[in-house]
Amino acid sequence: MKKYRKIWAVLLTLAMVLGMSMTTMAAAPTSKIEVKGLSAQEEETVNLYAAITLNEAENAWVVADWAQPYVTLDTANNKYIVTDWAGLSAAAAGTPIQQQHAVGVTNVTFNNVPVGAYVITASGNKINYAPMVAETYDNTAETLQAKNAEVTAKSTGYELTKKQKIEATGNKFVKRGETLTFEITTTFPAFEKADSKDNVFTIVDTPTGLDITDITSLTVGNAALTKDTDYTMTKDSATGAVTIDLTKYIGKENAHAGQTVVVTYTAIVTAAEGTADGGIYKNTANAYRNGTETGGDNEEGWTGDITLTKTDDAENEKDRKQLNGAEFEVYKNFEEKDGKVTANETDKLYFVKETDGVYKLALSNEEEGATSTVVATSGTVRVKGLDEGTYWFKETKAPSGYSINAAGKQVTITLPTATDNGKLQNVSVSDTLTDTKLSALPSTGGIGTTIFTIGGCAIMIAAAFLFFASRKKNDNK
């Protein structure tokens, strides 16, 4: 019996030793840190720096050199106190203990992070984020315990791009009345206080020379949003600026932070000509987080115009004079066969008169003042708001004293090439059309009619002579 007791005592002693050894060899608790709110528009590098870590052998906190000005150690209670979190977050230096690359995602996770305090930095090619801090030590527990941490990346600005979705012709050379499609791409922002009722996220598009008509789609991440349910759209009646308000979709946990926002909408070109340093239209889009701009971009388009000068057909061009009052119809769709041009009535263009001799392409043939007839004043007529292509000016009424030029005039606007700064340019084309005086028209027949006329007159004169001679003879009898 004593023998068995000794055996049990030995076994119990071994068990205690093994138990102590297991406790000693047990791995220190670790945590994970999740970084949310990164922009899915680009690749970001996310670094994890250790500010405060635990020396397990001495059971003491170790503060990194760069972090020491911002940390106080409570050796009596074996705790650390961060006296300046902002300073600590900005001071991170050295080699990160972990690094992640986020490509097309909004969050990354650092695993197996020892207990302590850490600074996280994130940066991309176009977006930089404020440093973040995270603790993986539960200092409220009586024993050493790790805890998981979650931080949201916050940027002072996000990239916003604005572009016209290229039309079928493959360019941005447009005409008045054309419906264009635009696309805005940006990043859903992160908010300092995720659950604040004061959080606001808006996108404002301010157009010049455009009338924004409707949003055709709006997506955040992979979700298609519904107008009035997830966002609202309002339009300023005075400026035409459109505000897209996504405040309803913010939520309370920064759930959409970093996700790509794509807004697609249509707009009609309303301007008739470009400016000296800009295009026919220009619109600027800006995104705002709580009233502060986070990104912006603008887009432009260009146009063309034609000036046709009406003159007589004097042999010497220097002697030709400009003629007033000629009327024209203008066609872009027409056919030319054997030197003769024909066009369907349904294909003629409509214009709105701006001043005498100056017209802009009508938005439609129902626009107020729209007419298919343009009139040359002081010898010229100018039509604006045209895109590239060949136009036929059909003369429908000649100036007084002149004949209609049945051939009309074909004038071509050639698509311009981009300038050094990548922009196109507005194109102005000039040409002339001559008319012939009616009095100068060549004889179109032979001399037969002239002979008959002279002969007829001679016969009438002879008949009259014979009549009066015969009457005089009768009177003398």
GROMACS .gro file of C-alpha atoms in nm:
model
  477
    1MET     CA    1   0.000   0.000   0.000
    2LYS     CA    2   0.284   0.237   0.087
    3LYS     CA    3   0.436   0.150  -0.248
    4TYR     CA    4   0.124   0.270  -0.432
    5ARG     CA    5   0.115   0.590  -0.229
    6LYS     CA    6   0.472   0.666  -0.332
    7ILE     CA    7   0.382   0.605  -0.697
    8TRP     CA    8   0.080   0.839  -0.679
    9ALA     CA    9   0.292   1.102  -0.509
   10VAL     CA   10   0.550   1.082  -0.785
   11LEU     CA   11   0.279   1.104  -1.053
   12LEU     CA   12   0.119   1.401  -0.882
   13THR     CA   13   0.454   1.575  -0.860
   14LEU     CA   14   0.518   1.513  -1.231
   15ALA     CA   15   0.175   1.646  -1.318
   16MET     CA   16   0.240   1.965  -1.121
   17VAL     CA   17   0.578   2.011  -1.286
   18LEU     CA   18   0.431   1.953  -1.631
   19GLY     CA   19   0.150   2.191  -1.554
   20MET     CA   20   0.395   2.460  -1.449
   21SER     CA   21   0.605   2.394  -1.758
   22MET     CA   22   0.300   2.425  -1.984
   23THR     CA   23   0.208   2.754  -1.822
   24THR     CA   24   0.560   2.880  -1.870
   25MET     CA   25   0.577   2.765  -2.231
   26ALA     CA   26   0.228   2.885  -2.324
   27ALA     CA   27   0.234   3.139  -2.605
   28ALA     CA   28   0.164   3.499  -2.511
   29PRO     CA   29  -0.187   3.613  -2.605
   30THR     CA   30  -0.221   3.772  -2.950
   31SER     CA   31  -0.487   3.970  -3.130
   32LYS     CA   32  -0.583   4.093  -3.473
   33ILE     CA   33  -0.614   4.450  -3.597
   34GLU     CA   34  -0.855   4.521  -3.880
   35VAL     CA   35  -0.810   4.840  -4.085
   36LYS     CA   36  -1.128   4.951  -4.264
   37GLY     CA   37  -1.222   5.239  -4.489
   38LEU     CA   38  -0.942   5.209  -4.747
   39SER     CA   39  -1.025   5.325  -5.098
   40ALA     CA   40  -1.101   5.045  -5.342
   41GLN     CA   41  -0.994   5.272  -5.630
   42GLU     CA   42  -0.622   5.209  -5.596
   43GLU     CA   43  -0.351   5.005  -5.426
   44GLU     CA   44  -0.254   5.110  -5.074
   45THR     CA   45   0.037   5.007  -4.856
   46VAL     CA   46  -0.060   4.961  -4.491
   47ASN     CA   47   0.214   4.947  -4.225
   48LEU     CA   48   0.193   4.834  -3.862
   49TYR     CA   49   0.440   4.993  -3.617
   50ALA     CA   50   0.489   4.871  -3.259
   51ALA     CA   51   0.483   5.161  -3.015
   52ILE     CA   52   0.451   4.963  -2.691
   53THR     CA   53   0.513   4.589  -2.650
   54LEU     CA   54   0.543   4.342  -2.364
   55ASN     CA   55   0.874   4.189  -2.256
   56GLU     CA   56   0.746   3.850  -2.144
   57ALA     CA   57   1.067   3.743  -1.968
   58GLU     CA   58   1.066   4.047  -1.741
   59ASN     CA   59   0.690   4.099  -1.752
   60ALA     CA   60   0.745   4.467  -1.835
   61TRP     CA   61   0.633   4.711  -2.102
   62VAL     CA   62   0.885   4.825  -2.361
   63VAL     CA   63   0.835   5.159  -2.534
   64ALA     CA   64   0.990   5.223  -2.877
   65ASP     CA   65   1.238   5.511  -2.888
   66TRP     CA   66   1.021   5.721  -3.120
   67ALA     CA   67   0.719   5.669  -2.893
   68GLN     CA   68   0.880   5.757  -2.560
   69PRO     CA   69   0.792   6.131  -2.566
   70TYR     CA   70   0.423   6.038  -2.575
   71VAL     CA   71   0.411   5.751  -2.321
   72THR     CA   72   0.446   5.729  -1.942
   73LEU     CA   73   0.510   5.397  -1.763
   74ASP     CA   74   0.328   5.320  -1.438
   75THR     CA   75   0.583   5.072  -1.296
   76ALA     CA   76   0.395   5.031  -0.970
   77ASN     CA   77   0.093   4.892  -1.148
   78ASN     CA   78   0.286   4.767  -1.452
   79LYS     CA   79   0.078   4.978  -1.689
   80TYR     CA   80   0.150   5.227  -1.962
   81ILE     CA   81  -0.023   5.561  -2.016
   82VAL     CA   82  -0.031   5.730  -2.357
   83THR     CA   83  -0.019   6.102  -2.286
   84ASP     CA   84  -0.051   6.223  -2.647
   85TRP     CA   85  -0.226   5.992  -2.892
   86ALA     CA   86  -0.205   6.244  -3.177
   87GLY     CA   87   0.167   6.290  -3.125
   88LEU     CA   88   0.219   5.916  -3.102
   89SER     CA   89   0.031   5.851  -3.424
   90ALA     CA   90   0.235   6.110  -3.613
   91ALA     CA   91   0.572   5.993  -3.482
   92ALA     CA   92   0.580   5.637  -3.615
   93ALA     CA   93   0.920   5.554  -3.758
   94GLY     CA   94   1.151   5.266  -3.831
   95THR     CA   95   1.062   4.931  -3.982
   96PRO     CA   96   0.702   4.814  -3.956
   97ILE     CA   97   0.651   4.478  -3.788
   98GLN     CA   98   0.389   4.388  -4.050
   99GLN     CA   99   0.289   4.524  -4.389
  100GLN     CA  100  -0.019   4.467  -4.603
  101HIS     CA  101  -0.103   4.569  -4.960
  102ALA     CA  102  -0.468   4.647  -5.029
  103VAL     CA  103  -0.566   4.614  -5.395
  104GLY     CA  104  -0.927   4.688  -5.485
  105VAL     CA  105  -1.047   4.619  -5.129
  106THR     CA  106  -1.157   4.844  -4.846
  107ASN     CA  107  -1.002   4.659  -4.550
  108VAL     CA  108  -0.699   4.457  -4.443
  109THR     CA  109  -0.628   4.253  -4.127
  110PHE     CA  110  -0.308   4.212  -3.927
  111ASN     CA  111  -0.308   3.876  -3.747
  112ASN     CA  112  -0.104   3.742  -3.452
  113VAL     CA  113  -0.041   4.086  -3.311
  114PRO     CA  114   0.109   4.078  -2.956
  115VAL     CA  115  -0.055   4.283  -2.682
  116GLY     CA  116   0.044   4.646  -2.681
  117ALA     CA  117  -0.018   4.974  -2.863
  118TYR     CA  118   0.038   5.025  -3.234
  119VAL     CA  119   0.042   5.295  -3.502
  120ILE     CA  120  -0.095   5.212  -3.848
  121THR     CA  121  -0.015   5.415  -4.158
  122ALA     CA  122  -0.174   5.381  -4.502
  123SER     CA  123  -0.090   5.547  -4.830
  124GLY     CA  124  -0.156   5.505  -5.200
  125ASN     CA  125  -0.048   5.670  -5.523
  126LYS     CA  126  -0.318   5.934  -5.504
  127ILE     CA  127  -0.465   5.911  -5.154
  128ASN     CA  128  -0.296   5.953  -4.817
  129TYR     CA  129  -0.454   5.871  -4.484
  130ALA     CA  130  -0.407   6.009  -4.137
  131PRO     CA  131  -0.208   5.775  -3.905
  132MET     CA  132  -0.421   5.547  -3.688
  133VAL     CA  133  -0.361   5.401  -3.340
  134ALA     CA  134  -0.486   5.073  -3.193
  135GLU     CA  135  -0.448   4.890  -2.861
  136THR     CA  136  -0.452   4.512  -2.832
  137TYR     CA  137  -0.427   4.513  -2.451
  138ASP     CA  138  -0.735   4.500  -2.234
  139ASN     CA  139  -0.618   4.715  -1.944
  140THR     CA  140  -0.951   4.679  -1.769
  141ALA     CA  141  -0.898   4.309  -1.702
  142GLU     CA  142  -0.735   4.185  -1.379
  143THR     CA  143  -0.503   3.953  -1.572
  144LEU     CA  144  -0.313   4.002  -1.894
  145GLN     CA  145  -0.564   3.974  -2.176
  146ALA     CA  146  -0.547   4.054  -2.544
  147LYS     CA  147  -0.826   4.214  -2.741
  148ASN     CA  148  -0.895   4.260  -3.108
  149ALA     CA  149  -0.892   4.611  -3.247
  150GLU     CA  150  -1.064   4.779  -3.540
  151VAL     CA  151  -0.969   5.116  -3.691
  152THR     CA  152  -1.108   5.315  -3.984
  153ALA     CA  153  -0.874   5.485  -4.229
  154LYS     CA  154  -0.956   5.852  -4.272
  155SER     CA  155  -0.832   6.062  -4.560
  156THR     CA  156  -0.848   6.439  -4.587
  157GLY     CA  157  -0.921   6.389  -4.956
  158TYR     CA  158  -1.018   6.117  -5.203
  159GLU     CA  159  -0.959   6.108  -5.574
  160LEU     CA  160  -1.261   6.213  -5.780
  161THR     CA  161  -1.262   6.171  -6.157
  162LYS     CA  162  -1.515   6.314  -6.398
  163LYS     CA  163  -1.536   6.204  -6.758
  164GLN     CA  164  -1.767   6.205  -7.055
  165LYS     CA  165  -1.829   5.850  -7.163
  166ILE     CA  166  -1.694   5.870  -7.517
  167GLU     CA  167  -1.965   5.906  -7.782
  168ALA     CA  168  -1.992   5.676  -8.081
  169THR     CA  169  -1.762   5.897  -8.288
  170GLY     CA  170  -1.491   5.847  -8.029
  171ASN     CA  171  -1.433   6.211  -7.937
  172LYS     CA  172  -1.552   6.504  -7.731
  173PHE     CA  173  -1.637   6.726  -8.029
  174VAL     CA  174  -2.010   6.778  -7.985
  175LYS     CA  175  -2.307   6.972  -8.116
  176ARG     CA  176  -2.575   7.175  -7.945
  177GLY     CA  177  -2.871   6.958  -7.848
  178GLU     CA  178  -2.663   6.640  -7.823
  179THR     CA  179  -2.730   6.415  -7.523
  180LEU     CA  180  -2.409   6.311  -7.349
  181THR     CA  181  -2.342   6.058  -7.074
  182PHE     CA  182  -2.106   6.145  -6.788
  183GLU     CA  183  -1.951   5.935  -6.514
  184ILE     CA  184  -1.825   6.047  -6.173
  185THR     CA  185  -1.602   5.811  -5.975
  186THR     CA  186  -1.495   5.872  -5.616
  187THR     CA  187  -1.458   5.701  -5.278
  188PHE     CA  188  -1.718   5.677  -5.004
  189PRO     CA  189  -1.555   5.864  -4.713
  190ALA     CA  190  -1.494   5.752  -4.357
  191PHE     CA  191  -1.633   5.965  -4.074
  192GLU     CA  192  -1.461   6.054  -3.748
  193LYS     CA  193  -1.774   5.973  -3.551
  194ALA     CA  194  -1.935   5.694  -3.743
  195ASP     CA  195  -2.273   5.718  -3.573
  196SER     CA  196  -2.306   6.097  -3.567
  197LYS     CA  197  -2.640   6.227  -3.691
  198ASP     CA  198  -2.452   6.529  -3.830
  199ASN     CA  199  -2.262   6.325  -4.090
  200VAL     CA  200  -2.328   6.437  -4.449
  201PHE     CA  201  -2.191   6.310  -4.781
  202THR     CA  202  -2.278   6.494  -5.103
  203ILE     CA  203  -2.156   6.518  -5.462
  204VAL     CA  204  -2.223   6.845  -5.643
  205ASP     CA  205  -2.196   6.885  -6.021
  206THR     CA  206  -2.198   7.242  -6.153
  207PRO     CA  207  -2.240   7.258  -6.533
  208THR     CA  208  -2.174   7.536  -6.783
  209GLY     CA  209  -2.331   7.493  -7.125
  210LEU     CA  210  -2.510   7.176  -7.015
  211ASP     CA  211  -2.847   7.081  -6.874
  212ILE     CA  212  -2.821   6.775  -6.649
  213THR     CA  213  -3.131   6.566  -6.707
  214ASP     CA  214  -3.122   6.250  -6.495
  215ILE     CA  215  -2.911   6.000  -6.303
  216THR     CA  216  -2.916   5.670  -6.487
  217SER     CA  217  -2.727   5.469  -6.224
  218LEU     CA  218  -2.550   5.508  -5.891
  219THR     CA  219  -2.346   5.232  -5.730
  220VAL     CA  220  -2.151   5.206  -5.405
  221GLY     CA  221  -1.921   4.905  -5.407
  222ASN     CA  222  -2.126   4.630  -5.568
  223ALA     CA  223  -2.462   4.772  -5.460
  224ALA     CA  224  -2.694   4.960  -5.696
  225LEU     CA  225  -2.865   5.239  -5.506
  226THR     CA  226  -3.225   5.350  -5.548
  227LYS     CA  227  -3.312   5.714  -5.594
  228ASP     CA  228  -3.510   5.870  -5.307
  229THR     CA  229  -3.460   5.556  -5.098
  230ASP     CA  230  -3.080   5.556  -5.072
  231TYR     CA  231  -3.001   5.902  -5.206
  232THR     CA  232  -3.168   6.218  -5.332
  233MET     CA  233  -3.105   6.446  -5.629
  234THR     CA  234  -3.187   6.817  -5.629
  235LYS     CA  235  -3.131   7.077  -5.901
  236ASP     CA  236  -3.073   7.448  -5.852
  237SER     CA  237  -3.314   7.626  -6.085
  238ALA     CA  238  -3.086   7.929  -6.115
  239THR     CA  239  -2.746   7.769  -6.177
  240GLY     CA  240  -2.842   7.420  -6.295
  241ALA     CA  241  -2.609   7.268  -6.033
  242VAL     CA  242  -2.714   6.919  -5.924
  243THR     CA  243  -2.660   6.792  -5.570
  244ILE     CA  244  -2.652   6.417  -5.508
  245ASP     CA  245  -2.702   6.356  -5.137
  246LEU     CA  246  -2.593   6.014  -5.010
  247THR     CA  247  -2.638   6.095  -4.642
  248LYS     CA  248  -2.913   5.834  -4.613
  249TYR     CA  249  -2.663   5.566  -4.710
  250ILE     CA  250  -2.390   5.651  -4.457
  251GLY     CA  251  -2.518   5.423  -4.180
  252LYS     CA  252  -2.372   5.419  -3.830
  253GLU     CA  253  -2.060   5.201  -3.857
  254ASN     CA  254  -1.862   5.337  -4.154
  255ALA     CA  255  -1.981   5.026  -4.334
  256HIS     CA  256  -1.928   5.180  -4.680
  257ALA     CA  257  -1.606   5.368  -4.608
  258GLY     CA  258  -1.355   5.320  -4.888
  259GLN     CA  259  -1.602   5.170  -5.133
  260THR     CA  260  -1.600   5.303  -5.489
  261VAL     CA  261  -1.887   5.537  -5.577
  262VAL     CA  262  -1.986   5.559  -5.945
  263VAL     CA  263  -2.252   5.805  -6.063
  264THR     CA  264  -2.371   5.790  -6.425
  265TYR     CA  265  -2.600   6.058  -6.563
  266THR     CA  266  -2.711   6.227  -6.884
  267ALA     CA  267  -2.694   6.591  -6.988
  268ILE     CA  268  -2.792   6.794  -7.296
  269VAL     CA  269  -2.551   7.041  -7.458
  270THR     CA  270  -2.719   7.381  -7.444
  271ALA     CA  271  -2.436   7.617  -7.537
  272ALA     CA  272  -2.374   7.714  -7.900
  273GLU     CA  273  -2.005   7.803  -7.904
  274GLY     CA  274  -1.692   7.766  -7.696
  275THR     CA  275  -1.486   8.034  -7.533
  276ALA     CA  276  -1.135   8.141  -7.623
  277ASP     CA  277  -0.985   7.924  -7.350
  278GLY     CA  278  -1.250   7.657  -7.311
  279GLY     CA  279  -1.503   7.434  -7.480
  280ILE     CA  280  -1.870   7.451  -7.558
  281TYR     CA  281  -1.943   7.305  -7.217
  282LYS     CA  282  -1.759   7.268  -6.890
  283ASN     CA  283  -1.881   7.100  -6.576
  284THR     CA  284  -1.713   7.056  -6.241
  285ALA     CA  285  -1.790   6.782  -5.989
  286ASN     CA  286  -1.692   6.797  -5.622
  287ALA     CA  287  -1.748   6.559  -5.330
  288TYR     CA  288  -1.804   6.687  -4.976
  289ARG     CA  289  -1.778   6.518  -4.637
  290ASN     CA  290  -1.954   6.720  -4.368
  291GLY     CA  291  -1.922   7.028  -4.587
  292THR     CA  292  -1.549   6.990  -4.656
  293GLU     CA  293  -1.440   6.912  -5.010
  294THR     CA  294  -1.270   6.575  -5.046
  295GLY     CA  295  -1.204   6.578  -5.421
  296GLY     CA  296  -1.299   6.737  -5.751
  297ASP     CA  297  -1.256   6.722  -6.127
  298ASN     CA  298  -1.395   6.885  -6.441
  299GLU     CA  299  -1.468   6.789  -6.800
  300GLU     CA  300  -1.494   6.989  -7.125
  301GLY     CA  301  -1.621   6.946  -7.479
  302TRP     CA  302  -1.570   7.143  -7.801
  303THR     CA  303  -1.770   7.252  -8.104
  304GLY     CA  304  -1.755   7.409  -8.451
  305ASP     CA  305  -1.919   7.687  -8.655
  306ILE     CA  306  -1.941   7.787  -9.022
  307THR     CA  307  -1.951   8.134  -9.176
  308LEU     CA  308  -2.072   8.150  -9.537
  309THR     CA  309  -2.019   8.471  -9.735
  310LYS     CA  310  -2.249   8.553 -10.029
  311THR     CA  311  -2.094   8.753 -10.318
  312ASP     CA  312  -2.145   8.831 -10.685
  313ASP     CA  313  -1.936   8.649 -10.944
  314ALA     CA  314  -1.706   8.925 -11.059
  315GLU     CA  315  -1.417   8.773 -11.248
  316ASN     CA  316  -1.162   8.931 -11.016
  317GLU     CA  317  -1.224   8.807 -10.663
  318LYS     CA  318  -1.099   9.136 -10.520
  319ASP     CA  319  -1.378   9.314 -10.704
  320ARG     CA  320  -1.656   9.090 -10.574
  321LYS     CA  321  -1.910   9.254 -10.346
  322GLN     CA  322  -2.108   9.092 -10.069
  323LEU     CA  323  -2.478   9.045 -10.131
  324ASN     CA  324  -2.751   9.087  -9.875
  325GLY     CA  325  -3.066   8.882  -9.822
  326ALA     CA  326  -2.977   8.537  -9.953
  327GLU     CA  327  -3.166   8.256  -9.777
  328PHE     CA  328  -3.048   7.902  -9.714
  329GLU     CA  329  -3.147   7.565  -9.577
  330VAL     CA  330  -2.869   7.357  -9.421
  331TYR     CA  331  -2.837   6.979  -9.443
  332LYS     CA  332  -2.587   6.732  -9.298
  333ASN     CA  333  -2.740   6.422  -9.454
  334PHE     CA  334  -2.749   6.455  -9.833
  335GLU     CA  335  -2.652   6.272 -10.153
  336GLU     CA  336  -2.438   6.386 -10.443
  337LYS     CA  337  -2.469   6.217 -10.783
  338ASP     CA  338  -2.332   6.337 -11.114
  339GLY     CA  339  -2.248   6.671 -10.957
  340LYS     CA  340  -2.602   6.727 -10.833
  341VAL     CA  341  -2.684   6.738 -10.463
  342THR     CA  342  -3.019   6.621 -10.325
  343ALA     CA  343  -3.149   6.593  -9.971
  344ASN     CA  344  -3.469   6.490  -9.798
  345GLU     CA  345  -3.679   6.760  -9.641
  346THR     CA  346  -3.679   6.564  -9.316
  347ASP     CA  347  -3.300   6.594  -9.293
  348LYS     CA  348  -3.273   6.972  -9.292
  349LEU     CA  349  -3.136   7.130  -8.978
  350TYR     CA  350  -3.316   7.381  -8.761
  351PHE     CA  351  -3.162   7.690  -8.608
  352VAL     CA  352  -3.249   7.966  -8.365
  353LYS     CA  353  -3.163   8.323  -8.460
  354GLU     CA  354  -2.933   8.503  -8.215
  355THR     CA  355  -2.872   8.824  -8.411
  356ASP     CA  356  -2.899   8.926  -8.775
  357GLY     CA  357  -2.699   8.675  -8.977
  358VAL     CA  358  -2.603   8.463  -8.673
  359TYR     CA  359  -2.783   8.138  -8.581
  360LYS     CA  360  -2.730   7.853  -8.335
  361LEU     CA  361  -2.829   7.492  -8.395
  362ALA     CA  362  -3.169   7.431  -8.237
  363LEU     CA  363  -3.205   7.181  -7.954
  364SER     CA  364  -3.489   7.040  -8.164
  365ASN     CA  365  -3.725   7.168  -8.433
  366GLU     CA  366  -3.970   7.241  -8.151
  367GLU     CA  367  -3.745   7.484  -7.967
  368GLU     CA  368  -3.892   7.833  -7.949
  369GLY     CA  369  -3.785   8.035  -8.254
  370ALA     CA  370  -3.658   7.729  -8.443
  371THR     CA  371  -3.646   7.778  -8.820
  372SER     CA  372  -3.504   7.587  -9.114
  373THR     CA  373  -3.421   7.908  -9.302
  374VAL     CA  374  -3.111   8.115  -9.229
  375VAL     CA  375  -3.067   8.458  -9.386
  376ALA     CA  376  -2.739   8.624  -9.485
  377THR     CA  377  -2.706   8.976  -9.349
  378SER     CA  378  -2.447   9.214  -9.493
  379GLY     CA  379  -2.338   8.924  -9.707
  380THR     CA  380  -2.268   8.665  -9.436
  381VAL     CA  381  -2.452   8.399  -9.240
  382ARG     CA  382  -2.295   8.216  -8.944
  383VAL     CA  383  -2.428   7.892  -8.797
  384LYS     CA  384  -2.293   7.766  -8.461
  385GLY     CA  385  -2.302   7.461  -8.237
  386LEU     CA  386  -2.204   7.206  -8.502
  387ASP     CA  387  -2.002   6.887  -8.470
  388GLU     CA  388  -1.763   6.745  -8.728
  389GLY     CA  389  -1.885   6.651  -9.075
  390THR     CA  390  -1.986   6.803  -9.412
  391TYR     CA  391  -2.279   7.044  -9.437
  392TRP     CA  392  -2.465   7.149  -9.752
  393PHE     CA  393  -2.601   7.502  -9.777
  394LYS     CA  394  -2.894   7.496 -10.018
  395GLU     CA  395  -2.978   7.843 -10.149
  396THR     CA  396  -3.354   7.888 -10.148
  397LYS     CA  397  -3.374   8.263 -10.222
  398ALA     CA  398  -3.119   8.476 -10.404
  399PRO     CA  399  -3.047   8.843 -10.333
  400SER     CA  400  -3.257   9.085 -10.535
  401GLY     CA  401  -3.135   9.101 -10.894
  402TYR     CA  402  -2.943   8.774 -10.878
  403SER     CA  403  -3.014   8.414 -10.962
  404ILE     CA  404  -3.011   8.120 -10.718
  405ASN     CA  405  -2.694   7.915 -10.724
  406ALA     CA  406  -2.848   7.569 -10.764
  407ALA     CA  407  -2.530   7.387 -10.660
  408GLY     CA  408  -2.528   7.546 -10.319
  409LYS     CA  409  -2.216   7.505 -10.107
  410GLN     CA  410  -2.062   7.212  -9.920
  411VAL     CA  411  -1.854   7.305  -9.615
  412THR     CA  412  -1.663   7.054  -9.398
  413ILE     CA  413  -1.573   7.080  -9.029
  414THR     CA  414  -1.274   6.857  -8.968
  415LEU     CA  415  -1.227   6.691  -8.631
  416PRO     CA  416  -0.941   6.871  -8.454
  417THR     CA  417  -0.648   6.696  -8.292
  418ALA     CA  418  -0.558   6.738  -7.927
  419THR     CA  419  -0.334   7.029  -7.830
  420ASP     CA  420  -0.022   6.997  -7.617
  421ASN     CA  421  -0.226   7.005  -7.298
  422GLY     CA  422  -0.445   6.720  -7.419
  423LYS     CA  423  -0.742   6.941  -7.503
  424LEU     CA  424  -0.921   6.977  -7.833
  425GLN     CA  425  -1.005   7.315  -7.978
  426ASN     CA  426  -1.311   7.491  -8.113
  427VAL     CA  427  -1.319   7.497  -8.495
  428SER     CA  428  -1.437   7.787  -8.714
  429VAL     CA  429  -1.467   7.737  -9.092
  430SER     CA  430  -1.530   8.005  -9.357
  431ASP     CA  431  -1.630   7.973  -9.724
  432THR     CA  432  -1.800   8.172 -10.003
  433LEU     CA  433  -2.082   8.120 -10.252
  434THR     CA  434  -2.131   8.336 -10.561
  435ASP     CA  435  -2.447   8.438 -10.748
  436THR     CA  436  -2.492   8.570 -11.102
  437LYS     CA  437  -2.681   8.888 -11.200
  438LEU     CA  438  -3.008   8.828 -11.382
  439SER     CA  439  -2.921   9.094 -11.646
  440ALA     CA  440  -2.605   8.911 -11.726
  441LEU     CA  441  -2.769   8.581 -11.790
  442PRO     CA  442  -2.656   8.428 -12.125
  443SER     CA  443  -2.911   8.369 -12.402
  444THR     CA  444  -3.040   8.016 -12.377
  445GLY     CA  445  -3.203   7.987 -12.726
  446GLY     CA  446  -3.113   8.040 -13.095
  447ILE     CA  447  -3.189   8.352 -13.308
  448GLY     CA  448  -3.513   8.209 -13.448
  449THR     CA  449  -3.740   8.384 -13.205
  450THR     CA  450  -3.565   8.715 -13.271
  451ILE     CA  451  -3.621   8.680 -13.648
  452PHE     CA  452  -3.986   8.598 -13.595
  453THR     CA  453  -4.025   8.895 -13.366
  454ILE     CA  454  -3.863   9.135 -13.613
  455GLY     CA  455  -4.065   8.986 -13.901
  456GLY     CA  456  -4.385   9.015 -13.708
  457CYS     CA  457  -4.319   9.376 -13.626
  458ALA     CA  458  -4.242   9.453 -13.995
  459ILE     CA  459  -4.563   9.290 -14.107
  460MET     CA  460  -4.763   9.487 -13.851
  461ILE     CA  461  -4.599   9.812 -13.964
  462ALA     CA  462  -4.669   9.732 -14.333
  463ALA     CA  463  -5.029   9.646 -14.255
  464ALA     CA  464  -5.076   9.969 -14.067
  465PHE     CA  465  -4.923  10.166 -14.355
  466LEU     CA  466  -5.151  10.001 -14.609
  467PHE     CA  467  -5.453  10.058 -14.388
  468PHE     CA  468  -5.397  10.429 -14.351
  469ALA     CA  469  -5.300  10.470 -14.720
  470SER     CA  470  -5.620  10.298 -14.830
  471ARG     CA  471  -5.828  10.511 -14.598
  472LYS     CA  472  -5.673  10.832 -14.724
  473LYS     CA  473  -5.744  10.728 -15.085
  474ASN     CA  474  -6.108  10.663 -15.006
  475ASP     CA  475  -6.137  10.998 -14.836
  476ASN     CA  476  -6.011  11.178 -15.148
  477LYS     CA  477  -6.276  11.034 -15.375
   0.00000   0.00000   0.00000
